[in-house]
Tab-separated table of C-alpha atoms and ligand atoms in Angstrom:
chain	number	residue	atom	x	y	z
T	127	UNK	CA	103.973	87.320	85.938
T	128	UNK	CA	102.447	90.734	86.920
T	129	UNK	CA	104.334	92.689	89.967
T	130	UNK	CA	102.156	95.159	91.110
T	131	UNK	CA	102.661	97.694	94.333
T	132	UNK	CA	99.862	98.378	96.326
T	133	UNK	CA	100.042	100.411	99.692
T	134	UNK	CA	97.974	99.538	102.014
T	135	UNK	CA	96.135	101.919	104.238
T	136	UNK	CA	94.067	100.102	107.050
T	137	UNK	CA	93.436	102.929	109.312
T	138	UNK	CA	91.368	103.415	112.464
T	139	UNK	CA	88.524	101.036	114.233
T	140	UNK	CA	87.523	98.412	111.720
T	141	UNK	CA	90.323	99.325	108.940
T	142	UNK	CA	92.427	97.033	110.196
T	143	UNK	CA	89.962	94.257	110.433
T	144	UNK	CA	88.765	94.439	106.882
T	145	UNK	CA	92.172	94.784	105.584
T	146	UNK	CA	93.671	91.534	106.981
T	147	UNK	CA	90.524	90.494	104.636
T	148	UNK	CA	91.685	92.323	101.352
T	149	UNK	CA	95.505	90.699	102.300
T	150	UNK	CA	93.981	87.414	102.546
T	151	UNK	CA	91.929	88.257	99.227
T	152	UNK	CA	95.337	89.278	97.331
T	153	UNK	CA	96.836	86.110	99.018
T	154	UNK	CA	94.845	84.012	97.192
T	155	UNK	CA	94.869	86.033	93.441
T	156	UNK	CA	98.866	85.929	93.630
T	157	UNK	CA	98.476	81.935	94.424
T	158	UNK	CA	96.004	81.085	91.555
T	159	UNK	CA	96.155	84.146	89.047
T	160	UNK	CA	99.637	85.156	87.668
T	161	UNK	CA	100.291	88.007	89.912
T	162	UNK	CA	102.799	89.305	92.298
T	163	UNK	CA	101.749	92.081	94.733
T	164	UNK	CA	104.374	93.670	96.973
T	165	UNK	CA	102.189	95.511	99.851
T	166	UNK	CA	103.615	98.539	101.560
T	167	UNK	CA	101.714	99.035	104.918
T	168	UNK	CA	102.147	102.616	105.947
T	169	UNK	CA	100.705	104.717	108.519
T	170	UNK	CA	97.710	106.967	107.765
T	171	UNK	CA	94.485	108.955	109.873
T	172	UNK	CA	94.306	108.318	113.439
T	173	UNK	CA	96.932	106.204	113.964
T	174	UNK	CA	99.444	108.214	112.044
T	175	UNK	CA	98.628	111.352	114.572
T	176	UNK	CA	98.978	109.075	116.977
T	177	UNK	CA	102.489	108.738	115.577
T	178	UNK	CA	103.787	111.370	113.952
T	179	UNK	CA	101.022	114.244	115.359
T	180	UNK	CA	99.721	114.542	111.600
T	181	UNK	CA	97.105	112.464	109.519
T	182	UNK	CA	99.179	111.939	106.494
T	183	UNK	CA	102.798	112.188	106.560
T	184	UNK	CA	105.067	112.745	103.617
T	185	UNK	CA	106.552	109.055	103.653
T	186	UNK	CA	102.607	107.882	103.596
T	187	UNK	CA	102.368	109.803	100.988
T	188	UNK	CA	105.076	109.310	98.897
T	189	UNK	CA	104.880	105.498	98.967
T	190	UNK	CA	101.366	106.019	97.598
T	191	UNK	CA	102.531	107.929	94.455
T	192	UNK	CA	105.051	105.341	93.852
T	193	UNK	CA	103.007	102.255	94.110
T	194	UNK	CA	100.032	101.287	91.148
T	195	UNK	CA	97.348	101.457	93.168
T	196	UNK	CA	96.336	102.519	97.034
T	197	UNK	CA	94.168	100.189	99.276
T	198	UNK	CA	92.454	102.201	102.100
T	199	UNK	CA	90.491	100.829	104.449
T	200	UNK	CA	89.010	103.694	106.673
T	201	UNK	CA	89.999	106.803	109.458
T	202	UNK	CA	88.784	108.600	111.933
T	203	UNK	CA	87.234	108.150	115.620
T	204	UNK	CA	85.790	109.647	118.402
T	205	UNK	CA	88.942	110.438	119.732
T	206	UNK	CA	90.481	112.865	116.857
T	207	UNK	CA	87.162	114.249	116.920
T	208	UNK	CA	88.481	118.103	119.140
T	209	UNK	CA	91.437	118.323	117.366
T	210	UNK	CA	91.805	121.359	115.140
T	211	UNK	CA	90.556	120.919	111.964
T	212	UNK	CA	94.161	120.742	109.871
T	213	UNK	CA	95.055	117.905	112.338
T	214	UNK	CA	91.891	115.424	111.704
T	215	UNK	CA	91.863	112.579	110.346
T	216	UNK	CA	89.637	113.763	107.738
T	217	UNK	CA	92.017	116.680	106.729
T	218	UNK	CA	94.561	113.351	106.243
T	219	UNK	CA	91.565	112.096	103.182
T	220	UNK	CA	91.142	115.272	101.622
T	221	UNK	CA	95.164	115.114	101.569
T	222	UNK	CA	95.235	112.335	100.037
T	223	UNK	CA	92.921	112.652	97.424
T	224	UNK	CA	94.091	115.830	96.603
T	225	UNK	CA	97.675	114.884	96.705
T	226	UNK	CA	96.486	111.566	94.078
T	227	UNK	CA	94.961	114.071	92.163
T	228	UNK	CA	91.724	112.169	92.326
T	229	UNK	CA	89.015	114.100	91.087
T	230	UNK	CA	86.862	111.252	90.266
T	231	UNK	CA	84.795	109.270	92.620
T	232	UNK	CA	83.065	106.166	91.257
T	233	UNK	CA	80.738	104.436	93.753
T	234	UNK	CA	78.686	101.589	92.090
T	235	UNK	CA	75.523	99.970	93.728
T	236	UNK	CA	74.604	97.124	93.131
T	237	UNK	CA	71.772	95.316	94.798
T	238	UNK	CA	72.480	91.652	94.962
T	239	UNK	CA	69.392	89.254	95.091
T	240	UNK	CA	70.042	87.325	98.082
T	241	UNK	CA	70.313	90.498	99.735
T	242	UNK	CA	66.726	92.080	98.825
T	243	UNK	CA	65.226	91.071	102.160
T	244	UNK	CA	68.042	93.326	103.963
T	245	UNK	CA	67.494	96.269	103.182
T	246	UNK	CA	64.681	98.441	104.147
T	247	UNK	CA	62.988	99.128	100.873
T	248	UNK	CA	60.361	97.006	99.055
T	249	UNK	CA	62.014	93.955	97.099
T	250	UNK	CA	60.045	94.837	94.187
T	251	UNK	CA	61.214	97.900	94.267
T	252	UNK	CA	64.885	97.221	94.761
T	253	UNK	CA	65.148	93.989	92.134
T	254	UNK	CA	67.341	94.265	89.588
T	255	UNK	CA	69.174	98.005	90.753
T	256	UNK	CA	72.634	98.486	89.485
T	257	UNK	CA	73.639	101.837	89.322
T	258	UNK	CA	77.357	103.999	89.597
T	259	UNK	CA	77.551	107.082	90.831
T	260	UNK	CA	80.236	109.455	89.619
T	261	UNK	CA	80.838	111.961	92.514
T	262	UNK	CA	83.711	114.737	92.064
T	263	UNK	CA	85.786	114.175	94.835
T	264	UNK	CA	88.460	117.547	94.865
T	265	UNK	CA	86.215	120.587	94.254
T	266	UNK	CA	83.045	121.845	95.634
T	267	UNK	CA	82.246	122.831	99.553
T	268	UNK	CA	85.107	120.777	101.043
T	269	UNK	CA	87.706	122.689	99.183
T	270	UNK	CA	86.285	126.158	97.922
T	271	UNK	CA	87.154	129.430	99.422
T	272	UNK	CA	86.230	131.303	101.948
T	273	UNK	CA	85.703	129.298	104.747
T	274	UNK	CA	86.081	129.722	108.260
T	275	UNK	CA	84.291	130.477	111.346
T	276	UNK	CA	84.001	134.444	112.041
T	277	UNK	CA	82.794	136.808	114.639
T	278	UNK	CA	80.727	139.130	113.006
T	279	UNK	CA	77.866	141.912	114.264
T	280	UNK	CA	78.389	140.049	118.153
T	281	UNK	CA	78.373	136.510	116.838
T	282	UNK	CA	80.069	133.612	115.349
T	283	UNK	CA	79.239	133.035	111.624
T	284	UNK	CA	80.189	129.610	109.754
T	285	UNK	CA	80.447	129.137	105.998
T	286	UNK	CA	81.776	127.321	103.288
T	287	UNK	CA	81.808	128.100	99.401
T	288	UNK	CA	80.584	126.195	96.774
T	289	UNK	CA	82.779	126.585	93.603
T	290	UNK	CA	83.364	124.409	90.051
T	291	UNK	CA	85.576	126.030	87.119
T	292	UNK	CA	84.324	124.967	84.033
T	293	UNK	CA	87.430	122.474	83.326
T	294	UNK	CA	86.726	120.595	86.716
T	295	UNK	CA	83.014	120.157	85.394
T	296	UNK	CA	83.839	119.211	82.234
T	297	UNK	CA	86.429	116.770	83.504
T	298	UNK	CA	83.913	114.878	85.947
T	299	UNK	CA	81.503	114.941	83.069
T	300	UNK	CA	83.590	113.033	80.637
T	301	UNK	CA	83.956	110.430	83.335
T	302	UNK	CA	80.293	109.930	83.742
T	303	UNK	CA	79.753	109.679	79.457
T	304	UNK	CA	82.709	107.594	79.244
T	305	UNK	CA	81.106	104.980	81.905
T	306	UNK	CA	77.738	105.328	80.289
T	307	UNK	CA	78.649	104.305	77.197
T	308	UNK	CA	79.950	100.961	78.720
T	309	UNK	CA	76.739	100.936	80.431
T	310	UNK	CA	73.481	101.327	79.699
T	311	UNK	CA	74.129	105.118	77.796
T	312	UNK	CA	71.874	107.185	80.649
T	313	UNK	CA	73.403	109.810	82.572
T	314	UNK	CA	71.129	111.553	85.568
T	315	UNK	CA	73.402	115.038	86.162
T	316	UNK	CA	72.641	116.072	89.976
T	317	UNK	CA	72.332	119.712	90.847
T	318	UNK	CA	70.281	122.588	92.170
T	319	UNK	CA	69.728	124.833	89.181
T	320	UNK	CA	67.057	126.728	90.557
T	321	UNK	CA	68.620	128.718	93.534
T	322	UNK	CA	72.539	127.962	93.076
T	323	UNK	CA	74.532	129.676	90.799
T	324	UNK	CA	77.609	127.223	90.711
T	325	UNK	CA	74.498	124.725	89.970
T	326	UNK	CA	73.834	126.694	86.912
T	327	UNK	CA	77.105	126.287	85.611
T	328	UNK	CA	77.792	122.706	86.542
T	329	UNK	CA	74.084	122.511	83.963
T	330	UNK	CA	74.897	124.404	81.260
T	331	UNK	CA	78.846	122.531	80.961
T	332	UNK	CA	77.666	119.500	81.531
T	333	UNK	CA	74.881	119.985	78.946
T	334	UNK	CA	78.110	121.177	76.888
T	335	UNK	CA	79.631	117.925	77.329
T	336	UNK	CA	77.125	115.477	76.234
T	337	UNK	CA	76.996	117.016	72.400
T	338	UNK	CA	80.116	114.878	72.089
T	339	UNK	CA	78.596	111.732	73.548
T	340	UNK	CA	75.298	111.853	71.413
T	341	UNK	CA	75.108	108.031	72.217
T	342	UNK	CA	74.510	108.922	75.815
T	343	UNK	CA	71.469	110.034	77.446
T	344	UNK	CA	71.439	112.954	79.650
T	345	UNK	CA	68.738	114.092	82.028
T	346	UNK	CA	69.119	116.795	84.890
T	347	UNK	CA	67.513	116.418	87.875
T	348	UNK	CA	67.608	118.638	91.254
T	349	UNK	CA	68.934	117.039	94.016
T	350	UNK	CA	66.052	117.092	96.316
T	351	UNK	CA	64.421	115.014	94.229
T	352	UNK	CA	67.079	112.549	93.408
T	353	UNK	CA	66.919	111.907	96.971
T	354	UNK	CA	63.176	111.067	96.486
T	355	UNK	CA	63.359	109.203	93.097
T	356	UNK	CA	66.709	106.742	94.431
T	357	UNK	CA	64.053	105.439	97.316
T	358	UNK	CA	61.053	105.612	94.650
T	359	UNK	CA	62.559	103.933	91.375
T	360	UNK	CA	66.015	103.436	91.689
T	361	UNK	CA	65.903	101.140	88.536
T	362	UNK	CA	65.576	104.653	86.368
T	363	UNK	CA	69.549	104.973	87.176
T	364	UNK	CA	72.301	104.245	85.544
T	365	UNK	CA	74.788	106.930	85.914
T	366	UNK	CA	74.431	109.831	88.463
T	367	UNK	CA	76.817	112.467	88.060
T	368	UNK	CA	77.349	115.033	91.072
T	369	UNK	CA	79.137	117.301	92.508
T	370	UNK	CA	81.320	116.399	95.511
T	371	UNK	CA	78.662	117.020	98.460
T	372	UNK	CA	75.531	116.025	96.345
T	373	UNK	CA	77.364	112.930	95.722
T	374	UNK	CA	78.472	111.930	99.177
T	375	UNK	CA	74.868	112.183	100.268
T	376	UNK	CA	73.312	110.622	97.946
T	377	UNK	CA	76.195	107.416	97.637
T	378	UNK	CA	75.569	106.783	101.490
T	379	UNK	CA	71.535	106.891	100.058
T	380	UNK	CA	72.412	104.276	97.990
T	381	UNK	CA	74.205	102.020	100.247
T	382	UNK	CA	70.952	101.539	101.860
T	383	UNK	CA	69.721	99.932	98.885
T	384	UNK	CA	72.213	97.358	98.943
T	385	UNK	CA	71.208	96.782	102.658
T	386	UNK	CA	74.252	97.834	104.200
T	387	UNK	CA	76.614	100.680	104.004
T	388	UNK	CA	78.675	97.424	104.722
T	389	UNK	CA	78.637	96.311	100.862
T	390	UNK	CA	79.825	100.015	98.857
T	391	UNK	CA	83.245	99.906	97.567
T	392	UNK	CA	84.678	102.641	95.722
T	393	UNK	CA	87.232	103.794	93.364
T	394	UNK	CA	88.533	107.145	93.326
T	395	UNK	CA	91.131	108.201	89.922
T	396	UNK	CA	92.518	110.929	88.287
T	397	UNK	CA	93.794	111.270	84.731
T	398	UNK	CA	95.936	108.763	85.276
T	399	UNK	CA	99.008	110.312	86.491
T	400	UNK	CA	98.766	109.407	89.739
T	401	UNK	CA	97.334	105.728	91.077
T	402	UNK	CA	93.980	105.124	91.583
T	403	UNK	CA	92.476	104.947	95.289
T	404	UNK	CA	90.454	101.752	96.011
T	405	UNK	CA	88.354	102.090	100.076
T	406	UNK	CA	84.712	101.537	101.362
T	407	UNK	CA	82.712	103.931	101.366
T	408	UNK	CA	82.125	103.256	105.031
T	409	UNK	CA	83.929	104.639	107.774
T	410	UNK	CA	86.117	103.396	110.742
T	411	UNK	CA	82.697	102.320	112.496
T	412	UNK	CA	84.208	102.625	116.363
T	413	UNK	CA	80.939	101.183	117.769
T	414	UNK	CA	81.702	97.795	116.112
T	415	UNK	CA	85.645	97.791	116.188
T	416	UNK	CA	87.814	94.940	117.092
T	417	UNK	CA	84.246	92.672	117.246
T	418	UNK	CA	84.876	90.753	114.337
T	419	UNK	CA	81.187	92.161	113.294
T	420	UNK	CA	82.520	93.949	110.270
T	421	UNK	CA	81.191	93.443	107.162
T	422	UNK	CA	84.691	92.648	104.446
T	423	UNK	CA	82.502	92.723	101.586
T	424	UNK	CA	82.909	96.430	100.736
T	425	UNK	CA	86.699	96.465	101.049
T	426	UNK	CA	86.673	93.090	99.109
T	427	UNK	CA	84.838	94.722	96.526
T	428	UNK	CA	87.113	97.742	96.399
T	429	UNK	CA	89.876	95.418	95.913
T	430	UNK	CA	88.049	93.723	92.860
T	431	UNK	CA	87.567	97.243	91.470
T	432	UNK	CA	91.334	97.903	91.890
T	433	UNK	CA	91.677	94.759	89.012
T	434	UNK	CA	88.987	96.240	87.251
T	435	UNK	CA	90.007	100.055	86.595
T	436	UNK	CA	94.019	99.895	87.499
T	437	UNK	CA	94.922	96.520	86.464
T	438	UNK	CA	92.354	96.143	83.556
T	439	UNK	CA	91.564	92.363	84.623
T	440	UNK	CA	88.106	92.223	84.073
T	441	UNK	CA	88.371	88.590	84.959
T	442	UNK	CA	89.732	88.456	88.313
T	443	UNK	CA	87.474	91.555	88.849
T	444	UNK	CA	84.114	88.898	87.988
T	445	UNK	CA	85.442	86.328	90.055
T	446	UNK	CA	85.689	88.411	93.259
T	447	UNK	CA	81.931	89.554	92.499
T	448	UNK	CA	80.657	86.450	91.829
T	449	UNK	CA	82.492	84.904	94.892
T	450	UNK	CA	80.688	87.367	97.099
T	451	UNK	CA	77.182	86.423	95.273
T	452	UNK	CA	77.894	82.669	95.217
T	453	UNK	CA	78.724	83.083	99.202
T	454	UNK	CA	75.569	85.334	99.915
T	455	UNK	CA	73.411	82.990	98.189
T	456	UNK	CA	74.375	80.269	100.555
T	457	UNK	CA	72.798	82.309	102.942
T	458	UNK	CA	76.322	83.670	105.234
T	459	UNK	CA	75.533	86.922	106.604
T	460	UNK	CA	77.498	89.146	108.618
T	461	UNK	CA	75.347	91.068	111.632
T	462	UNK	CA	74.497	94.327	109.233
T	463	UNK	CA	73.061	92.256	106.653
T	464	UNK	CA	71.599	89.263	108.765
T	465	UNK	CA	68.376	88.610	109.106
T	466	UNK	CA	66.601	87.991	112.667
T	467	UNK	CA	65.217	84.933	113.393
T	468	UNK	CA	61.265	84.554	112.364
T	469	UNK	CA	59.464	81.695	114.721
T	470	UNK	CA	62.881	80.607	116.178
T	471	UNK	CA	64.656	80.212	112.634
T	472	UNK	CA	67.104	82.752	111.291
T	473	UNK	CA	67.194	82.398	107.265
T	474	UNK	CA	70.654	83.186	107.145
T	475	UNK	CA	73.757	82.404	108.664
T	476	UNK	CA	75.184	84.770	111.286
T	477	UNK	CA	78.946	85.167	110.870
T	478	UNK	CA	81.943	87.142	111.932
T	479	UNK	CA	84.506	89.261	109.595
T	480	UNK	CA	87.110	86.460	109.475
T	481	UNK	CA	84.453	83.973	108.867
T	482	UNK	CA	82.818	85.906	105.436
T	483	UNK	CA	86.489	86.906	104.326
T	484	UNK	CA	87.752	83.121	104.400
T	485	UNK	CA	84.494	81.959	102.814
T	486	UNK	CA	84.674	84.640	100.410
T	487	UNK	CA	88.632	83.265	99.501
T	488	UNK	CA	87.316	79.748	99.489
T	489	UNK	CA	85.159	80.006	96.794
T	490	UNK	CA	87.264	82.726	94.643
T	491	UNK	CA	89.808	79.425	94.520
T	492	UNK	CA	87.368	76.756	94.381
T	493	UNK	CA	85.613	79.033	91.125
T	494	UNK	CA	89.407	80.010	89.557
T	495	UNK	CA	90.121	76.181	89.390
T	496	UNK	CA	86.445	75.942	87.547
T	497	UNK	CA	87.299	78.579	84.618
E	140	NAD	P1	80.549	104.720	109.686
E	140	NAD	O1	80.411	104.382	108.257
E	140	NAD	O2	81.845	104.423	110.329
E	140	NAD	O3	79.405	103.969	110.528
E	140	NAD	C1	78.016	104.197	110.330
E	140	NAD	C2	77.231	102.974	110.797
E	140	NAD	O4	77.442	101.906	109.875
E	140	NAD	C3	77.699	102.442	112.163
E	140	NAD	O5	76.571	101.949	112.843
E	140	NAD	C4	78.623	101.303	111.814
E	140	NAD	O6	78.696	100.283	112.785
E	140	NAD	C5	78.017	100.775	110.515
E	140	NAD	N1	79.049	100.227	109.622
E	140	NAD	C6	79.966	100.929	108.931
E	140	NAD	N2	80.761	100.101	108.233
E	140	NAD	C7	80.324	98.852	108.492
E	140	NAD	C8	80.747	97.558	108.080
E	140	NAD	N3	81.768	97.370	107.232
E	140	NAD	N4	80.081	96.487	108.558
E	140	NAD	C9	79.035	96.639	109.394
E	140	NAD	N5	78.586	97.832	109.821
E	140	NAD	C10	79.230	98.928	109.384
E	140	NAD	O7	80.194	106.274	109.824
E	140	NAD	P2	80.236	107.224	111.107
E	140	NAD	O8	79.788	106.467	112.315
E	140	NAD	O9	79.517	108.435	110.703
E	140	NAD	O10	81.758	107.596	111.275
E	140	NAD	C11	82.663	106.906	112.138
E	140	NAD	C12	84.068	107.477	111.907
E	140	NAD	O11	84.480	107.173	110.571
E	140	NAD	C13	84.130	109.001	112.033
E	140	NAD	O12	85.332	109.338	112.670
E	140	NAD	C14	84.124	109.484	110.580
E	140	NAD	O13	84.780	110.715	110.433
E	140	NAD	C15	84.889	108.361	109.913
E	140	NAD	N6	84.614	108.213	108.473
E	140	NAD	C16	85.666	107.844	107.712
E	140	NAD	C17	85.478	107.617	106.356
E	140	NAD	C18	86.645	107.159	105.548
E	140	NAD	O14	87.632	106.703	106.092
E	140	NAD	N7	86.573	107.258	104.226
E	140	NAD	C19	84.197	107.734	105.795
E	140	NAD	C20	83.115	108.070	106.629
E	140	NAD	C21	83.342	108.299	107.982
């Protein structure tokens, strides 16, 4: 029998919601699989100001580093939005993930088939996509220095710096490779070479880097265009690498693909030190909160990836996935990804959170007691 602790973060507006589905999830791998999981709920984003007057306290904290892996739902709301910036929920997540020392940011998309008629883009098009995007998650404009808002000449002046050390490129970079190889050996390396210097460095390390990984493919490409080319061919990916702001653009670009920003999970890891971070890459969606119109399936999937990259189980990891494809295919949609009605009939099945996370727990134990 395994025992791992997890702490669980379920946040603001539909956090909650999608974690009872993730404890349900877990409910079910500890009754069929041979593990034990002792969850530590603790306070964290909104509700933890609400609190404590602070997004992350030092118990929330704490707990995290001492546990084998983190479970966050998702923060932040309307109503945190006027608070000074070192008291936002946001401020809480850069906290965190600086405090896990999680510089890497893995964000796979995969478009599922029964899916291809939700999203926006051409099924042809779309078929077939399964792509990861490596995104470094504790450098680049969120962190670098200056920044600040300044009176200067008679008026206020905002700005932010861009700035990557050569070992914090290098780092991300060997993340990317390493996943490639397991993959199909491409890596796309996001920048803006032409006009930004820190670009010009992330290009010339990263070029660096791949001479050890001569297995691997690398390509460059600008970041205007990889906006273009993931709505054009987004079959041509395998790995995108990227720095922290290129990559949180162009990961939300990619949810779109799947249909729904509703279906991203994410992982985000250091060198192993510290656990591993497993959320959605959505956020605490207030407009739909305390509906039951959630979508689970990204926090499900984070969970899955938790097996995958901190508990190695490649197994239970499959099962989850093909759980959520098995249940897709029978047509159960939640609002995001439903489909409206053509001629009076819907082609899929219009269902709440609880409904898709039960469904989805049904059929991981119906296809555990199949294997
Ligand atoms: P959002 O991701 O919360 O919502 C964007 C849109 O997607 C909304 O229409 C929402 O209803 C929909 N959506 C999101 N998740 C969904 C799901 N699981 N199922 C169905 N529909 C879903 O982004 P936003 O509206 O820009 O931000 C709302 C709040 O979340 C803000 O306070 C923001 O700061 C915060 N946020 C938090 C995180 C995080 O916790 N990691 C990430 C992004 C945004």
């Amino acid at each position: 029998m395994q025992t791992k602790k997890i702490t669980l973060l379920s946040g603001d507006g539909i956090g909650p919601e999608v974690s009872l589905e993730a404890e349900k999830l877990l409910k079910v791998i500890e009754g069929q699989f041979n593990y034990k999981f002792e969850i530590t709920k603790k306070d964290f984003g909104g509700i933890a100001i609400d609190k404590y007057g602070i997004p992350l306290p030092e118990d929330t904290l704490n707990t995290c580093k001492n546990s084998d892996a983190v479970l966050l739902a998702a923060i932040g709301g309307p109503k945190y939005d006027n608070l000074p910036r070192e008291k936002r929920p946001e401020t809480g997540l850069l906290g965190l993930r600086a405090g896990l020392s999680a510089f890497a940011n893995l964000r796979p998309v995969m478009v599922f088939d029964p899916l291809l008629d939700s999203s926006t883009i051409k099924k042809d098009v779309l078929a077939s996509t399964d792509l990861i995007v490596v995104r470094e998650l504790t450098g680049g404009l969120y962190f670098g220095n200056p920044k600040g808002i300044e009176v200067k000449h008679g008026e206020k002046v905002g700005f932010n710096t861009m700035v990557y050390s050569e070992s914090e490129i290098k780092r991300i970079a060997k993340v990317a490779f390493e996943i490639a190889r397991k993959r199909k050996k491409k890596v796309t390396s996001i920048d803006k070479a032409n006009v930004l210097d820190v670009s010009q460095l992330w290009r010339e390390t990263v070029t660096q880097v791949s001479k050890d990984y001569k297995d691997v493919n690398l390509e460059h490409m600008l970041v205007d265009n990889a906006a273009m080319q993931l709505i054009k061919n987004p079959k041509q990916f395998d790995v995108i690498l990227a720095e922290n702001l290129f990559g949180d653009i162009l990961s939300d670009e990619g949810a779109m693909l799947t249909g729904s920003i509703g279906m991203l999970p994410s992982a985000s890891m250091g060198d192993g030190a510290h656990p591993a971070i497993y959320e959605p890459v959505h956020g605490s969606a207030p407009d739909i909160a305390g509906k039951n119109l959630a979508n689970p399936i990204a926090m499900l999937l984070s969970a899955a990836m938790m097996f995958k990259y901190s508990f190695s189980d490649e197994k239970v990891y499959n099962l989850i996935l093909n759980s959520v494809k098995n249940i897709l295919s029978q047509g159960y949609r939640t609002k995001d990804i439903h489909q409206e009605s053509r001629d009076g009939v819907s082609p899929t099945k219009l269902i709440g959170t609880r409904e898709m996370g039960d469904l989805i727990c049904k059929e991981l134990a119906v296809s555990k007691s199949k294997v």
